[in-house]
Coordinates of C-alpha atoms in Angstrom, one line a residue:
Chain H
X1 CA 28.0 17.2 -32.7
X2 CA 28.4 17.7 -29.0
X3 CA 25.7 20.2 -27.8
X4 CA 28.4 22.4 -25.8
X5 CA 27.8 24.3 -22.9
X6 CA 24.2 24.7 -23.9
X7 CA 21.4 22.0 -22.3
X8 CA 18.9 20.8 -24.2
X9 CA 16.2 23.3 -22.8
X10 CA 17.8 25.9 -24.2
X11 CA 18.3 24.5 -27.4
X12 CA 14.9 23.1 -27.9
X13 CA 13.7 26.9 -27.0
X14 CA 16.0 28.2 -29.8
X15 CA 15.0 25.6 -32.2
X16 CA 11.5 25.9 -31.6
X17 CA 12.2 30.1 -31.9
X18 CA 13.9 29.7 -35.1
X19 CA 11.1 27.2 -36.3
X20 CA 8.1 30.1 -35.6
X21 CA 10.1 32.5 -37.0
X22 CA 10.2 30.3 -40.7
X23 CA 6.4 29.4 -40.2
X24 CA 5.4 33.3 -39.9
X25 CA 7.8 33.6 -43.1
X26 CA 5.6 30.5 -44.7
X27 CA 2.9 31.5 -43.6
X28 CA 1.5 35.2 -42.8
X29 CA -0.8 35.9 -40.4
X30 CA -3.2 37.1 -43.5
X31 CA -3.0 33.9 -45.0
X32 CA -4.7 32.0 -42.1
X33 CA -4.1 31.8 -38.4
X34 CA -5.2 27.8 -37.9
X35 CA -1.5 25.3 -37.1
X36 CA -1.6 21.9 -36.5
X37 CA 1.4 21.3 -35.1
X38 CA 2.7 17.1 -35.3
X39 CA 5.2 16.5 -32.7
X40 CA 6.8 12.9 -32.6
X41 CA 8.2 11.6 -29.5
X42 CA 11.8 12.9 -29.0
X43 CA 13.1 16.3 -29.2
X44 CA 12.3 16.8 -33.1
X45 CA 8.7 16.9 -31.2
X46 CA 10.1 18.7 -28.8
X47 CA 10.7 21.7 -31.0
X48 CA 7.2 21.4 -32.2
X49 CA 6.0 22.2 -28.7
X50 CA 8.4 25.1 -28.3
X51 CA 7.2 26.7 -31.8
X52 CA 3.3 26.2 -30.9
X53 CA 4.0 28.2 -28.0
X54 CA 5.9 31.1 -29.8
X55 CA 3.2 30.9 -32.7
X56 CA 0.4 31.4 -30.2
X57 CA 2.0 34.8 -29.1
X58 CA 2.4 36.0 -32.5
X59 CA -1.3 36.0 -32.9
X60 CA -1.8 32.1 -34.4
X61 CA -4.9 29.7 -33.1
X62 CA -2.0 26.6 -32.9
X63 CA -3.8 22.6 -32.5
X64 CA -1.2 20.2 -31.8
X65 CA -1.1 16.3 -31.8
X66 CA 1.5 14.6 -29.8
X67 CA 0.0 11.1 -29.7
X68 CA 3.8 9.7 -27.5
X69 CA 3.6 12.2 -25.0
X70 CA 5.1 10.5 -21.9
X71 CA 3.0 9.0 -19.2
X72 CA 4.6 10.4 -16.3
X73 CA 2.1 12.6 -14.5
X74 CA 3.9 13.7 -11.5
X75 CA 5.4 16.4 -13.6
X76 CA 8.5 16.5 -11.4
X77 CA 12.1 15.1 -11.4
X78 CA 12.1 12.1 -9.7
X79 CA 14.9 9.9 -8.4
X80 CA 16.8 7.9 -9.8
X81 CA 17.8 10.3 -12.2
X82 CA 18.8 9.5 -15.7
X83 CA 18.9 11.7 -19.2
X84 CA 15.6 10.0 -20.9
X85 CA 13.9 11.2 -17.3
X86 CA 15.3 14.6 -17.2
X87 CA 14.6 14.7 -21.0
X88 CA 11.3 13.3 -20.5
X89 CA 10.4 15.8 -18.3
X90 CA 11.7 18.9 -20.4
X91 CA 9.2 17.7 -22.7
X92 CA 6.1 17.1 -20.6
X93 CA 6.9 20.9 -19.3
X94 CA 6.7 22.0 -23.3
X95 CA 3.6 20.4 -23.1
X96 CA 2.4 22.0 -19.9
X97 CA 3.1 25.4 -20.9
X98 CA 0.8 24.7 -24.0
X99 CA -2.0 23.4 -22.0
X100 CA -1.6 26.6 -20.0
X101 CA -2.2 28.6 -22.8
X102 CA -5.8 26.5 -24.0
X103 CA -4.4 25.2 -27.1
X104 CA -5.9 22.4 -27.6
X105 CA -4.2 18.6 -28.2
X106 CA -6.2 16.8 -30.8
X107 CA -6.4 13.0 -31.4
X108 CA -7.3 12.6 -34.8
X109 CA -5.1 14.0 -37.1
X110 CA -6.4 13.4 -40.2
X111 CA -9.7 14.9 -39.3
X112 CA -7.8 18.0 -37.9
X113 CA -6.1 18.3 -41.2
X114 CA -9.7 19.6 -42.6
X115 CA -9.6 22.5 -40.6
X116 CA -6.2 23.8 -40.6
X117 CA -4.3 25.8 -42.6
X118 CA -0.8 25.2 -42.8
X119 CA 0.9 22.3 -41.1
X120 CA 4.4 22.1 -39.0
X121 CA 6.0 18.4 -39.1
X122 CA 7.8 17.4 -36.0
X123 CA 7.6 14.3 -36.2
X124 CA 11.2 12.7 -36.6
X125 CA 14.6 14.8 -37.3
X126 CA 17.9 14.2 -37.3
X127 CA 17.8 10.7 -35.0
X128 CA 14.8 9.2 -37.5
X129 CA 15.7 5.4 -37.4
X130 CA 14.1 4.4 -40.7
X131 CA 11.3 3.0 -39.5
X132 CA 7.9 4.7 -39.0
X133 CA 5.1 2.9 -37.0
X134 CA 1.7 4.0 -36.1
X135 CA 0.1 6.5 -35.4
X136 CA 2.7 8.2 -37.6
X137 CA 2.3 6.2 -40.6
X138 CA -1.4 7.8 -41.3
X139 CA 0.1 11.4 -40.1
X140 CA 2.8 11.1 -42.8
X141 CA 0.4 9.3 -45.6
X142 CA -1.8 12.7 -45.0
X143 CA 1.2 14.9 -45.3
X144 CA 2.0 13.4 -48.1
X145 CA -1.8 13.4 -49.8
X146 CA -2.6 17.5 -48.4
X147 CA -2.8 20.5 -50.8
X148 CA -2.1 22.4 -47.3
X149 CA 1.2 23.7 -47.1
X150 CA 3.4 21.8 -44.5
X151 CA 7.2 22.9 -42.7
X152 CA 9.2 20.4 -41.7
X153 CA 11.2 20.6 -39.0
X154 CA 15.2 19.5 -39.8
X155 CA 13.6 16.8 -41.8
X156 CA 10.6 16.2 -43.9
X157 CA 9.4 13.2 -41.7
X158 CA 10.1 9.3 -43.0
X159 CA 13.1 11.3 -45.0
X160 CA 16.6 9.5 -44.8
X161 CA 18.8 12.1 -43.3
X162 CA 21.4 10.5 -45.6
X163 CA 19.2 10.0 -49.1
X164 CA 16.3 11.9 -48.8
X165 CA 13.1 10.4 -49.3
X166 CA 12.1 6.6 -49.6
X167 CA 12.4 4.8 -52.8
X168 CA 9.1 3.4 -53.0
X169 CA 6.1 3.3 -50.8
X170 CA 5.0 5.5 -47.5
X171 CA 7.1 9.3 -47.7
X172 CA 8.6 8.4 -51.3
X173 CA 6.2 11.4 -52.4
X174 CA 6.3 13.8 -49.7
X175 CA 7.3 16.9 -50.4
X176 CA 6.9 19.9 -47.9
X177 CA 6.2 23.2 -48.8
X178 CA 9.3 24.5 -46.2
X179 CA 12.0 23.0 -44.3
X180 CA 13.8 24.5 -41.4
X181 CA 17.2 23.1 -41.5
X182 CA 18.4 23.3 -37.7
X183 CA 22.1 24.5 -37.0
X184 CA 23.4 22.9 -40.5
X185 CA 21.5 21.5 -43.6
X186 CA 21.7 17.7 -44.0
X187 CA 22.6 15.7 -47.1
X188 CA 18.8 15.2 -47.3
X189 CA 18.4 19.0 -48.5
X190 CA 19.7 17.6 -51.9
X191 CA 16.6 16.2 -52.7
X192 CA 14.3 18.9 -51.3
X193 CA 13.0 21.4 -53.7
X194 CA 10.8 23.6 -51.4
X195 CA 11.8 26.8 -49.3
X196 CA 14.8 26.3 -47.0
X197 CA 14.9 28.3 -44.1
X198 CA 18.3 27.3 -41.8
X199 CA 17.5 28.0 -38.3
X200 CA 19.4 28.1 -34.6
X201 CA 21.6 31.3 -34.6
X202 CA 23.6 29.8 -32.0
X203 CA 26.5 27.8 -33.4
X204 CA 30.0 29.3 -32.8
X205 CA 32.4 29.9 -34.9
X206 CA 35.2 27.6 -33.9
X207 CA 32.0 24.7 -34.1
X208 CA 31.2 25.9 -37.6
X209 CA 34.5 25.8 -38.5
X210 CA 35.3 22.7 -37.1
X211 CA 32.4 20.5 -39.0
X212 CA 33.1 22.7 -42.1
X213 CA 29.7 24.7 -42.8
X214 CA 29.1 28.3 -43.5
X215 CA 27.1 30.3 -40.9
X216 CA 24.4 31.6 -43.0
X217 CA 23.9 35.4 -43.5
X218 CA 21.1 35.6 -40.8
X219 CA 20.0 39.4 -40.9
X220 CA 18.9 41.6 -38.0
X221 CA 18.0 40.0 -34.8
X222 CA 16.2 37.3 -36.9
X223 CA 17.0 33.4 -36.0
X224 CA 16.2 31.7 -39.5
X225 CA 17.4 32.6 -43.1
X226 CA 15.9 31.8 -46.0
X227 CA 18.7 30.3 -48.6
X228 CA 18.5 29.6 -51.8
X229 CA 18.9 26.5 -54.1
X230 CA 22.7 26.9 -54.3
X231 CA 23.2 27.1 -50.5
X232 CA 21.4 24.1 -50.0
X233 CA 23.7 22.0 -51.1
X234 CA 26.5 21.0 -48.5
Chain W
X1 CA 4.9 35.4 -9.5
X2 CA 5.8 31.7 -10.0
X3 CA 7.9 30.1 -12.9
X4 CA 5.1 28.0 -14.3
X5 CA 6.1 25.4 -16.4
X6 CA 8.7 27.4 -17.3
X7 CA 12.5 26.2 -16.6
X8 CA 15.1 29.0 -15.0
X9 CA 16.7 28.1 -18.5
X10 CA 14.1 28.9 -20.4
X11 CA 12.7 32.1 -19.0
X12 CA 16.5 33.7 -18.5
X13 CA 17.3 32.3 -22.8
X14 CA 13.9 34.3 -23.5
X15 CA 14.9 37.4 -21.1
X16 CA 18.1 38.0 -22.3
X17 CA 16.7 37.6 -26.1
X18 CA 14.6 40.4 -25.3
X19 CA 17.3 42.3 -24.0
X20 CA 19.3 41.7 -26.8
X21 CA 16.6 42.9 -29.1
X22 CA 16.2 45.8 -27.2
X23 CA 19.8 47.0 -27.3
X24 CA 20.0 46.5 -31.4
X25 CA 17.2 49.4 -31.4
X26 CA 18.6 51.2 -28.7
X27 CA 22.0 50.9 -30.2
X28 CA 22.1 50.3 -33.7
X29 CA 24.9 48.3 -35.2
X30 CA 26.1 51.5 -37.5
X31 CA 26.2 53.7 -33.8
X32 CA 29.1 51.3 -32.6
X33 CA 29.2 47.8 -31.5
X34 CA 31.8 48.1 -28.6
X35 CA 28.6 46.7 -25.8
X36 CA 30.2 46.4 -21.8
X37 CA 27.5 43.7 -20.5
X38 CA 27.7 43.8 -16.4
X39 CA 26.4 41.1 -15.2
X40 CA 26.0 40.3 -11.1
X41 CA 25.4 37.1 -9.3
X42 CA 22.2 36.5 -9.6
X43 CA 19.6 35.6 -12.6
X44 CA 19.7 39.3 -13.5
X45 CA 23.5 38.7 -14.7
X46 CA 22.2 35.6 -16.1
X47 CA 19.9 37.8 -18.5
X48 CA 22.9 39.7 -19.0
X49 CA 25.2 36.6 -20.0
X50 CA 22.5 35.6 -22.4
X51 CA 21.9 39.2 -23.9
X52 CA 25.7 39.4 -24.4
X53 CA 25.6 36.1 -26.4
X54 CA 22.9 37.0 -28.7
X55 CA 24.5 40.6 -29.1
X56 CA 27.3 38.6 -30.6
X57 CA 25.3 36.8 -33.1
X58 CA 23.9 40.3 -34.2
X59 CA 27.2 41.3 -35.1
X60 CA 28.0 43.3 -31.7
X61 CA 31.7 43.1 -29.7
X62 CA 30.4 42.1 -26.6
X63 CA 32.6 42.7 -22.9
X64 CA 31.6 40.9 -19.9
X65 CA 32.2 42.0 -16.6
X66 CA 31.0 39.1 -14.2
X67 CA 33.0 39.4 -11.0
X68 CA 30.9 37.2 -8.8
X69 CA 30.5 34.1 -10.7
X70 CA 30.8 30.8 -9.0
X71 CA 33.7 29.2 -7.9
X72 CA 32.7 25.5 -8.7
X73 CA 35.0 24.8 -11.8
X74 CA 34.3 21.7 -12.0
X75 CA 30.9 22.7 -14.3
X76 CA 28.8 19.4 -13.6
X77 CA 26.3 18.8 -11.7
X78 CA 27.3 16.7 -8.5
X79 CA 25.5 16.0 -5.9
X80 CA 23.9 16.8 -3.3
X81 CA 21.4 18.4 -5.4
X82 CA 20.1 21.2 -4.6
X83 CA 18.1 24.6 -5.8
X84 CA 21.0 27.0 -5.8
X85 CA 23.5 24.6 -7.6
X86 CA 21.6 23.8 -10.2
X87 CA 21.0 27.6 -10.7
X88 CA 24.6 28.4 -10.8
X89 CA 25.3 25.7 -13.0
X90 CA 23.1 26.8 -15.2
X91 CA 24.9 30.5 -14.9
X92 CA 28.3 28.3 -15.4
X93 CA 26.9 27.2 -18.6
X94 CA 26.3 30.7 -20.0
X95 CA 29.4 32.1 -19.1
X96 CA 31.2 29.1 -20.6
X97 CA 28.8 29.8 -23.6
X98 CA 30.6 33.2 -24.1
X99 CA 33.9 32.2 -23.7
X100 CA 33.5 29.4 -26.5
X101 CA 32.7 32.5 -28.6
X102 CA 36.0 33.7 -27.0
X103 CA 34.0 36.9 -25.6
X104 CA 36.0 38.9 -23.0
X105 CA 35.6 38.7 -19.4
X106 CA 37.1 42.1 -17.9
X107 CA 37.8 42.4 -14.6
X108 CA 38.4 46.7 -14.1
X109 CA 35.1 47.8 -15.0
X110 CA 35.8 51.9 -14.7
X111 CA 38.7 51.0 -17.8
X112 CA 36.5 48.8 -19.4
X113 CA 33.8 52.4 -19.8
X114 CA 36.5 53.8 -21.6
X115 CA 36.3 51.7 -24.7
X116 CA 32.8 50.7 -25.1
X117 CA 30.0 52.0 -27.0
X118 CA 27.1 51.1 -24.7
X119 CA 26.8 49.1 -21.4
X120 CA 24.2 46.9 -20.4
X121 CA 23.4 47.0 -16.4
X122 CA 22.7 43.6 -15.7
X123 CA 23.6 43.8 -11.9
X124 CA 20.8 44.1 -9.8
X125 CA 16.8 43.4 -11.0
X126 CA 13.8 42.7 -9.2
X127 CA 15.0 40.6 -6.0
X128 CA 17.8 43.4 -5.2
X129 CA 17.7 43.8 -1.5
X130 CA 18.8 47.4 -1.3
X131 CA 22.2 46.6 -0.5
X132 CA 25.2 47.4 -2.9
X133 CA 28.2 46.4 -2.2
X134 CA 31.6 46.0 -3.7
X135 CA 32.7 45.6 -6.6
X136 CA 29.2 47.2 -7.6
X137 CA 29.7 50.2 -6.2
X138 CA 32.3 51.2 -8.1
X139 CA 30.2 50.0 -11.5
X140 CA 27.5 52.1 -10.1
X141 CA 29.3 55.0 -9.6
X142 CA 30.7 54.5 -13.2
X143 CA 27.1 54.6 -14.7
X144 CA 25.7 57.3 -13.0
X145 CA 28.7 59.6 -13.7
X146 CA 29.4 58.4 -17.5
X147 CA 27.6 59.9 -21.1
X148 CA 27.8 56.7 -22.9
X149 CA 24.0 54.9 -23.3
X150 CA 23.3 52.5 -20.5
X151 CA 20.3 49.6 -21.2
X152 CA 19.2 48.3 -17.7
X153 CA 17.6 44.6 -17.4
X154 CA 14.4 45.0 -15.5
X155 CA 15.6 47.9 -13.4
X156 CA 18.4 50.5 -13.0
X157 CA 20.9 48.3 -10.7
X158 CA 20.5 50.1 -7.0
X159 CA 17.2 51.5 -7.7
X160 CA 14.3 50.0 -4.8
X161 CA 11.7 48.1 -7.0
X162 CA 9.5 50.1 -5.3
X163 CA 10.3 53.2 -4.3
X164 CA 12.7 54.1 -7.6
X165 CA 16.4 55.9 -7.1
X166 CA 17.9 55.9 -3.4
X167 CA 16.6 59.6 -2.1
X168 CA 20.9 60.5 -1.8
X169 CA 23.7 59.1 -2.7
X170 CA 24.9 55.8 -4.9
X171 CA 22.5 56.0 -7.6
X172 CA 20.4 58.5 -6.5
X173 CA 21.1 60.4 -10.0
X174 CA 21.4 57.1 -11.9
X175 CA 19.4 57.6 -14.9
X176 CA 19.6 54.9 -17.8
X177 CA 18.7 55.4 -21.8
X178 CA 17.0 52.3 -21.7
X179 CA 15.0 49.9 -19.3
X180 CA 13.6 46.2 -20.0
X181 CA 11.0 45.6 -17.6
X182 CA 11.0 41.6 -18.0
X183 CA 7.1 40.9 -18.3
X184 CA 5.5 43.3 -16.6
X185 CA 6.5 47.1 -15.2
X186 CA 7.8 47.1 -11.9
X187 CA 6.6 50.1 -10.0
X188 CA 9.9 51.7 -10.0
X189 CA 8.8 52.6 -13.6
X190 CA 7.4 55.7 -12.1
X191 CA 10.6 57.4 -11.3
X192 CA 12.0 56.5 -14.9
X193 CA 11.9 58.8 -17.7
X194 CA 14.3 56.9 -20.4
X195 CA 12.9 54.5 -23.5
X196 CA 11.0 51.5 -22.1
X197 CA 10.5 48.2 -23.6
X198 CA 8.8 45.5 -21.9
X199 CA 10.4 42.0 -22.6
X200 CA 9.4 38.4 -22.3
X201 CA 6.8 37.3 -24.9
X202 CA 5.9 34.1 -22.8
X203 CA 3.2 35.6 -20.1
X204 CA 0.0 33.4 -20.9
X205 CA -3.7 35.5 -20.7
X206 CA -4.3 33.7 -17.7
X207 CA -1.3 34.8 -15.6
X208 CA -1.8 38.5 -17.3
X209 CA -5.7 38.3 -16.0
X210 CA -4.3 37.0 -12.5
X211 CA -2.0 39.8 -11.7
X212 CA -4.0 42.4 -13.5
X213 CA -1.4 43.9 -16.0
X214 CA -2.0 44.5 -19.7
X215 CA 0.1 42.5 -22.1
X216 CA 1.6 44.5 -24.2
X217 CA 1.6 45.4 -28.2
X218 CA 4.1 42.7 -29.2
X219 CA 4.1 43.3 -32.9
X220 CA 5.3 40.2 -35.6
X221 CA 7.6 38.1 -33.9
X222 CA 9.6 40.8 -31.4
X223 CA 10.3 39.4 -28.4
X224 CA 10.1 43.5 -27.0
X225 CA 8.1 46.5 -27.1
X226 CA 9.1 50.1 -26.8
X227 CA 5.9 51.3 -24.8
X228 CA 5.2 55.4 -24.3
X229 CA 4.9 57.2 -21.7
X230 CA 1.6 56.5 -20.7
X231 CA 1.7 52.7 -20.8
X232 CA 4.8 52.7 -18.2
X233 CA 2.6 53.6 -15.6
X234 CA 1.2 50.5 -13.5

């Protein structure tokens, strides 16, 4: 699915919107204030960033590790240019605009899970290859172990998009307590049993209609829904 | 006041939110959802373009009047590079946005007032120059002389940032319903005795502490506020 006429600023900014919208849902401000936010390395990680940022502003104390952050410190566009680059540096000004606000990037992520109350999992979306290396490998087994409610963002993290969670092994038992399905729910949501929010009021009608989903009855001026088990399925 | 990490994309997808969240409480869906959006040719129509896409998504008939918009059909980016093309690319981008959604572009704006509901003024904000010229005049004229609700992005289109309405003439009785002042008051506020919101949930403490302004009572996750009479004041 083509991203249209929107770039991917824009739509990492929506994502990320529709993402704090679902935690705030999740996970009232009386419940606890304290997010660890997990962002991976592409844009699923992206949208992490984005939703820290609006989660800050609504009155949250957001920590966030993003261990794959790029290593480009000039924090400009440089020549040549190329899409990772100009991707690259989209993220690294997500990133910026956090720093900006104190919220602090944490190392350890395991020992940040003892002082946190509720979880957002950016780690790997749509794109996920199957494969999970370190560091992510310990951030997912601790996902997987926690009592502490997690939302995953368009995917519970070492999920198939296809088949859901693993057979056997790392993930096979993860189950998060919300997913934010972004633009359209993915095959995967037939194995997920936890609150499904659908997220990114921005697809058009002739799109929707094209790749055959429904546009779910979003209400207001919100930018997630909450669906129930029998819209889940695709 | 610089951009920060912020992206021209970003800030003007988070502006025209606000204005778009503004206008549902300004004009609730049930009190017609006929909304004229003019736009001019700078990042205050851009505000507008956005606004008019979200408006869409509430459930709002959105027109567009956007007489000035660039020329370069060929909606890439080529080079040279440069500043003002990649800012009217982006402003490319939104229109094209709207017309995906098959949202009309109008070109007579005095018939357009005819049929509409509301209008958002989205012609002039806080780098107007104190020149109006046409086809803005004849918009201007429109909205000063018409009863239907006007919604002005960050400040009535003709007024000096400064100094409010022009002592005579073009605008000098232009009062709208509604004003967005996009993070912070302008002085102009002073002269304006309509609802005002204050938009653009992304100002960090730091910046607010720099310039000296208050950030205002953002309540759950609203992207505005409607603020009274005495915070308008700077």
């Amino acid at each position: 699915m083509s991203t249209g006429a929107f770039s991917i600023d824009q739509l990492m900014e929506l994502a990320g919107l529709a993402v704090s919208q679902a935690v705030y849902r999740v996970q009232p401000l009386d419940k606890g204030r304290r997010i660890l936010v997990a962002c991976g390395p592409g844009n699923n990680g992206g949208d992490g960033l984005v939703a820290a940022r609006h989660l800050f502003y609504y009155g949250y104390r957001p920590t966030v590790f993003y261990p794959k952050r790029s290593k480009n410190e000039l924090y400009q566009i440089v020549f040549p240019f190329n899409v990772q680059r100009i991707a690259d540096h989209g993220l690294q000004r997500l990133a910026k605009q956090l720093e900006d606000l104190e919220i602090p990037f944490i190392d350890d992520f395991p020992a940040a899970m003892k002082s946190t109350d509720h979880v957002v999992d950016a780690i790997f979306g749509f794109s996920f290859s199957g494969q999970v290396r370190e560091p992510f490998q310990a951030v997912i087994q601790s996902l997987q172990d926690t009592r502490i409610p997690v939302t995953s963002v368009d995917a519970p993290s070492s999920w198939d998009i296809e088949n859901g969670p693993p057979k056997t092994g790392l993930g096979s038992s993860f189950m998060p307590t919300a997913l934010v399905s972004l633009t359209a729910p993915k095959p995967l949501v037939n194995h997920f049993t936890g609150r499904h929010f659908i997220g990114g009021r921005f697809v058009s009608p002739s799109i929707a209609k094209k790749y055959h989903f429904d546009v779910p009855p979003y209400q207001g001026v919100d930018q997630v829904v909450e669906v129930g088990s029998s819209e889940q399925k695709l």
